[in-house]
Amino acid sequence: MATIYHVSPTPISLPILHQKSYREGKSNANKKRHDWSDTYCTSILSALVPALGPNSRILLCEQIMNTTLGFEQIPKAPEPLPANYGAVKRYSHQRDLCLMSTLNGIERTPDQFRKIVEGAGLRIERFWECRSQVGLIEVRLK
């Protein structure tokens, strides 16, 4: 259930269905990025680039996949727990399998998000933990 938050004085046009954009405030650009292939995700993010200024940020609210070994971009759980907090993240992996089998979509790891974001000419500033199934990915211009 991803949502892009973007504030810009410039109206934006996105190549997706059910798009709402506003001159100021929240742009509900794509609620389910995990339903889209990497190509479409890159295209959606690329459409935002012309409206971004040097201080603009895009916050992607996404389910960020983590493994028991963890990723350097995401803080690890305290010992003796696995890096991804163990059984608590079971739902994330079950949802990933459901998306793959029914919609040809996926829940992405930090490295997979980086590939999409950099393909759109942007860079990831930071991954934000939210103590829930989802996290925030702060994205800026390169």
Short mmCIF file of C-alpha atoms in Angstrom, two decimals:
data_model
loop_
_atom_site.label_atom_id
_atom_site.label_comp_id
_atom_site.label_asym_id
_atom_site.label_seq_id
_atom_site.Cartn_x
_atom_site.Cartn_y
_atom_site.Cartn_z
CA MET A 1 0.00 0.00 0.00
CA ALA A 2 2.58 2.53 -1.08
CA THR A 3 1.89 6.23 -1.15
CA ILE A 4 4.10 8.93 -2.60
CA TYR A 5 4.12 12.22 -0.71
CA HIS A 6 5.34 15.12 -2.80
CA VAL A 7 5.02 18.88 -2.41
CA SER A 8 5.75 21.08 -5.39
CA PRO A 9 4.53 24.37 -6.84
CA THR A 10 4.56 22.63 -10.23
CA PRO A 11 1.65 20.33 -11.18
CA ILE A 12 2.78 16.81 -12.03
CA SER A 13 1.47 14.33 -14.57
CA LEU A 14 1.86 10.63 -13.87
CA PRO A 15 1.34 7.71 -16.26
CA ILE A 16 -0.94 5.72 -13.93
CA LEU A 17 -4.61 5.11 -13.26
CA HIS A 18 -6.56 6.74 -10.42
CA GLN A 19 -3.91 9.43 -10.05
CA LYS A 20 -4.62 12.50 -7.97
CA SER A 21 -2.17 15.35 -7.99
CA TYR A 22 -2.38 18.68 -6.24
CA ARG A 23 -0.51 21.94 -6.64
CA GLU A 24 0.38 21.80 -2.93
CA GLY A 25 0.21 18.93 -0.48
CA LYS A 26 -0.30 15.23 -0.87
CA SER A 27 -0.06 13.51 -4.23
CA ASN A 28 -1.49 10.03 -3.95
CA ALA A 29 0.44 8.87 -6.98
CA ASN A 30 0.45 5.12 -6.59
CA LYS A 31 -1.00 3.14 -3.72
CA LYS A 32 0.40 -0.25 -4.70
CA ARG A 33 3.87 -0.06 -6.14
CA HIS A 34 4.49 -3.73 -5.37
CA ASP A 35 1.84 -4.58 -8.01
CA TRP A 36 4.02 -2.97 -10.69
CA SER A 37 7.09 -4.30 -12.45
CA ASP A 38 10.44 -2.55 -12.07
CA THR A 39 9.98 -0.89 -15.46
CA TYR A 40 6.68 0.70 -14.48
CA CYS A 41 7.98 1.76 -11.06
CA THR A 42 10.95 3.47 -12.70
CA SER A 43 8.61 5.18 -15.16
CA ILE A 44 6.34 6.42 -12.35
CA LEU A 45 9.26 7.86 -10.38
CA SER A 46 10.81 9.35 -13.54
CA ALA A 47 7.59 11.31 -14.12
CA LEU A 48 8.14 13.09 -10.79
CA VAL A 49 11.69 14.25 -11.56
CA PRO A 50 10.74 17.39 -13.58
CA ALA A 51 8.65 18.70 -10.66
CA LEU A 52 11.39 18.25 -8.06
CA GLY A 53 13.54 21.08 -6.78
CA PRO A 54 16.96 20.82 -5.10
CA ASN A 55 15.36 20.49 -1.63
CA SER A 56 12.46 18.24 -2.66
CA ARG A 57 12.01 14.80 -1.18
CA ILE A 58 9.79 11.90 -2.12
CA LEU A 59 8.73 9.61 0.71
CA LEU A 60 7.83 6.12 -0.44
CA CYS A 61 5.74 4.23 2.10
CA GLU A 62 6.58 0.62 1.30
CA GLN A 63 6.94 -2.80 2.84
CA ILE A 64 10.72 -3.17 2.81
CA MET A 65 11.76 -6.83 2.74
CA ASN A 66 14.39 -7.85 5.23
CA THR A 67 16.04 -11.25 5.72
CA THR A 68 17.35 -13.03 8.80
CA LEU A 69 20.82 -11.85 7.76
CA GLY A 70 19.66 -8.26 7.32
CA PHE A 71 20.80 -5.41 5.07
CA GLU A 72 23.25 -2.65 5.93
CA GLN A 73 20.61 0.00 5.10
CA ILE A 74 18.21 -1.28 7.79
CA PRO A 75 19.14 -1.38 11.49
CA LYS A 76 19.34 -4.94 12.81
CA ALA A 77 17.23 -6.29 15.66
CA PRO A 78 19.01 -6.60 19.00
CA GLU A 79 20.69 -9.90 19.86
CA PRO A 80 19.65 -12.74 20.15
CA LEU A 81 16.91 -12.01 17.56
CA PRO A 82 17.54 -12.48 13.83
CA ALA A 83 18.23 -9.22 11.97
CA ASN A 84 14.63 -9.03 10.72
CA TYR A 85 13.06 -9.76 14.16
CA GLY A 86 12.22 -13.34 13.11
CA ALA A 87 8.63 -14.64 13.05
CA VAL A 88 7.21 -11.10 13.26
CA LYS A 89 8.14 -10.60 9.58
CA ARG A 90 6.49 -13.85 8.48
CA TYR A 91 3.53 -11.89 7.05
CA SER A 92 5.87 -9.89 4.79
CA HIS A 93 7.27 -13.05 3.24
CA GLN A 94 3.82 -14.65 2.87
CA ARG A 95 2.56 -11.51 1.17
CA ASP A 96 5.57 -11.53 -1.15
CA LEU A 97 4.77 -15.08 -2.24
CA CYS A 98 1.09 -14.20 -2.79
CA LEU A 99 2.03 -11.18 -4.92
CA MET A 100 4.43 -13.26 -7.02
CA SER A 101 1.90 -16.02 -7.62
CA THR A 102 -1.19 -13.88 -8.31
CA LEU A 103 -0.16 -10.46 -9.63
CA ASN A 104 3.40 -10.91 -10.87
CA GLY A 105 4.42 -8.34 -8.26
CA ILE A 106 6.90 -8.43 -5.40
CA GLU A 107 7.80 -6.86 -2.10
CA ARG A 108 11.28 -5.41 -2.57
CA THR A 109 14.54 -5.44 -0.64
CA PRO A 110 16.60 -2.25 -0.11
CA ASP A 111 18.86 -3.23 -3.04
CA GLN A 112 15.87 -3.70 -5.35
CA PHE A 113 14.48 -0.29 -4.34
CA ARG A 114 17.88 1.28 -5.00
CA LYS A 115 17.91 -0.16 -8.55
CA ILE A 116 14.46 1.31 -9.31
CA VAL A 117 15.19 4.71 -7.77
CA GLU A 118 18.58 5.09 -9.48
CA GLY A 119 17.00 4.01 -12.78
CA ALA A 120 14.67 7.01 -12.45
CA GLY A 121 17.61 9.40 -12.01
CA LEU A 122 17.10 9.74 -8.26
CA ARG A 123 18.95 8.56 -5.17
CA ILE A 124 17.90 7.06 -1.85
CA GLU A 125 18.75 9.35 1.04
CA ARG A 126 17.63 7.07 3.84
CA PHE A 127 15.44 4.14 4.88
CA TRP A 128 13.20 5.03 7.84
CA GLU A 129 11.92 2.34 10.19
CA CYS A 130 8.32 2.81 11.30
CA ARG A 131 7.86 -0.11 13.74
CA SER A 132 5.25 -1.67 11.47
CA GLN A 133 5.03 -3.78 8.32
CA VAL A 134 5.96 -0.72 6.26
CA GLY A 135 8.84 1.73 6.26
CA LEU A 136 9.65 4.99 4.53
CA ILE A 137 12.20 5.45 1.79
CA GLU A 138 13.43 9.02 1.45
CA VAL A 139 14.29 9.80 -2.17
CA ARG A 140 15.98 12.92 -3.61
CA LEU A 141 17.47 14.19 -6.85
CA LYS A 142 21.01 12.97 -7.61
#
